[in-house]
Amino acid sequence: MANPLDPSESLHDNINGVQDDMPHLNVEPQPEDSAVTKAEKVERTLTADPDFSDDPRPSKRLKLESNGDGELATPSARQKGIAPVKAEYLIQVGQYNVRNNGQSTDSAVDDRDRPEGDQHRKRERNKGQNVGRRFGSSRDEIGLCASRATSPEFSPSSCRFGDKCKFEHDLRKYLKEGKREDLSTFGGKCPIWETKGRCDAGWKCRFAGSHSEEHTHADGRKELRLVEDYDRVKKSQGPDGSAGYQDVGVANVVSTEDKIALTKKIIKTPKADAYVVYLDKLSREQEKFSNQRRALPEEDSSDAEANEKAPREDNRASYVEPPFLPSEKRRIYFGPETPVLAPLTTQGNLPFRRLCVSLGAQMTYSEMAMSLPLMQGQKSEWALIKAHESELNPPTYKPSSPVIGYDNAKDLKFGTQICASKPFQALKAAEILTQLCPHLRVIDLNCGCPIDLVYRQGAGSALLDSPSKLDKILRGMGAVSGDIPITAKIRTGTKDGKPTSLKLVNRLVYGNQESNDIGPKGSCGVAAITLHGRSRQQRYTKSADWTYISDCAALIKRHQEEGDALADTVREGDARQNPAGSDDGKVYFIGNGDCYSHVDYNEHIANAGVDSVMIARGAIIKPWLFEEIESGQYLDKSATERLGYVDRFCRYGLENWGSDEMGIGLTRRFLLEWLSFAYRYVPIGILEHLPPSLQDRPPAWRGRNELETLLGSDNYKDWIKISEMYLGPVHKGFQFEPKHRSNSYEVETEG
């Protein structure tokens, strides 16, 4: 099997002690999956990384022990790790089987009630990931030929396969036998047609009855026709009159022709090519300098300093000039009023980002895209770069003092994140993105992805252990990205208890003496740094280390304060290398980890000294967290309001993925992925103590009404019931399993 991150390589290596001949893969990556999704599937199939074998995995639910009277023991004081649900909403274990992904476990069963021989058998706890996740196939019973999909019954387009075509050409037979009945949800009207005036799915649409008619001709013949709203269609046309309805309200849409051109290497990257040659030369000079230093004899400190000075002076004489300097960058801004939605694997899709923006998210990122598939024009990877028009609006701007050179009217909310293991990959991808995607606020380099296959390729969190390579990549990306600023997202380090980010941040912001002697001085030009307060080894377990985040924020603050002191010294940065943000070289610093309420957000802003906070799991569990931050108060959303967000997600999903059987299947799948996290929300109104904690695990509880109880169910079959309220009954071939067997509290954020 080909490596999903680098198709030129084959996965036949011994990974984690498993000889990978690939027939044992329980789930085969699909062509429509992005490279990261494919890598996740491979990783879930292989044996767990030994580095993480001793990591404690949090249990999904904590069960309360009953006292002698059969009643629950409810502590008056708040206990760490347990969600403080009010006593009247707790469910007695003796009366209720605590749910665990649809598998009942009765904790009130006494060992004496067990079958003989099972008294001393420990109950096995589900853990690990479901490696064989399959979602079935959402397709029509009889496939309709594309030549008939959007054509009138009596005047279809010609089929180039003729009689050999394996799809149905008889429209009425398809509608009667090959397609399921139309949906009655959303008032029976197609969301796509309501927006565009025309439905791309045509007769395949599950709402086709709302935009079709049976026309009677003069000779009595009856013809089935699709109906269009010409006013809406006209609004959705391109400036040249071409039909632009296929991606109404969507930006950064790369044409099929451009993707083919990328595949054939027709699109050139002259800036990246020239800068890669320069970086290679710079690396050779740095290696030469390092060898000279290692060759120096060991002497006392005074002699060593003198001996080291000579090769350094020689090195300055061999200074390597870059082929060109970065273009002036667009000014950006991060502040307390700009909470950031993190790049998220699977959950960070366009419909979910659109929902979060409508609820107050001021900055969004695409799902992480791998650089090599982007360079190769892979459709699945370029689909991640699409942005909704609501993400093109400027973010909120209420600074305590105006930012010099910043024009909020020209700013936008959407940025993209890429991942690369080699400089040429990152530079070429950045230049291509600059050419083909005009609506990007920033291009973010992922330096924290913990996925094993990504790490072993030298990408993601592996860059934390290669600061010199990371510095070169960021400098090169800034040089080729035009006016788009470059940012980076990092973790505290790769090993738990051995943080390295403070030293790394110092290098990225101040520069490195070795680089200053040979290459450009000062900052690498990064406009903002986001630090996730966990190591690669922790992944998403334990609490984020905000004390360490605060230390890094203080370092950057000192850099700003000491900027004048560095003037006219050897460490003074080149003004032309200043990062985007302000003319004084300000680098914005964003913290990330365990933000679950406006109290957490404001505390991190005030105490950690960060410019803003990036939110991941907190936003998935309750997307209205951005509303809470803006209003500065807890919002006890009713079950009806929360169900309304499901309604909006389904509408957005159908507009994005289509209203045919396949589009509905994709919408349902991603809705269920979201619900597998959203159910973890415990309503504010039934909590005894505030603020809520992302690390708290609730005991068995019931809501204030049946709908609230349903939304809090951890049984995936209940999630499917919720999806059927809007998307109709599931397809007979559809199936869903949560990503994690115990459905643990973790989500694959991008680093």
XYZ file of N, CA, C and O in Angstrom, residues 259-268 376:
44
model
N -5.935 21.695 -11.153
C -5.503 20.470 -10.471
C -4.786 19.539 -11.438
O -3.772 18.917 -11.088
N -5.295 19.448 -12.654
C -4.627 18.626 -13.666
C -3.257 19.219 -14.006
O -2.270 18.491 -14.187
N -3.205 20.548 -14.062
C -1.926 21.209 -14.354
C -0.910 20.934 -13.248
O 0.289 20.762 -13.515
N -1.374 20.876 -12.016
C -0.479 20.531 -10.915
C 0.009 19.093 -11.041
O 1.184 18.793 -10.813
N -0.897 18.205 -11.403
C -0.532 16.795 -11.569
C 0.538 16.637 -12.654
O 1.470 15.838 -12.511
N 0.399 17.401 -13.736
C 1.343 17.323 -14.849
C 2.555 18.243 -14.671
O 3.376 18.362 -15.587
N 2.617 18.918 -13.511
C 3.725 19.826 -13.190
C 3.840 20.964 -14.197
O 4.943 21.439 -14.516
N 2.684 21.413 -14.684
C 2.668 22.544 -15.607
C 2.788 23.860 -14.847
O 3.419 24.809 -15.317
N 2.156 23.919 -13.670
C 2.244 25.117 -12.837
C 3.628 25.154 -12.186
O 4.017 24.231 -11.467
N 4.357 26.214 -12.421
C 5.729 26.332 -11.945
C 5.791 27.114 -10.630
O 4.912 27.913 -10.309
N 0.606 17.786 -5.887
C 0.222 16.809 -6.906
C -1.208 17.009 -7.403
O -1.672 16.252 -8.244
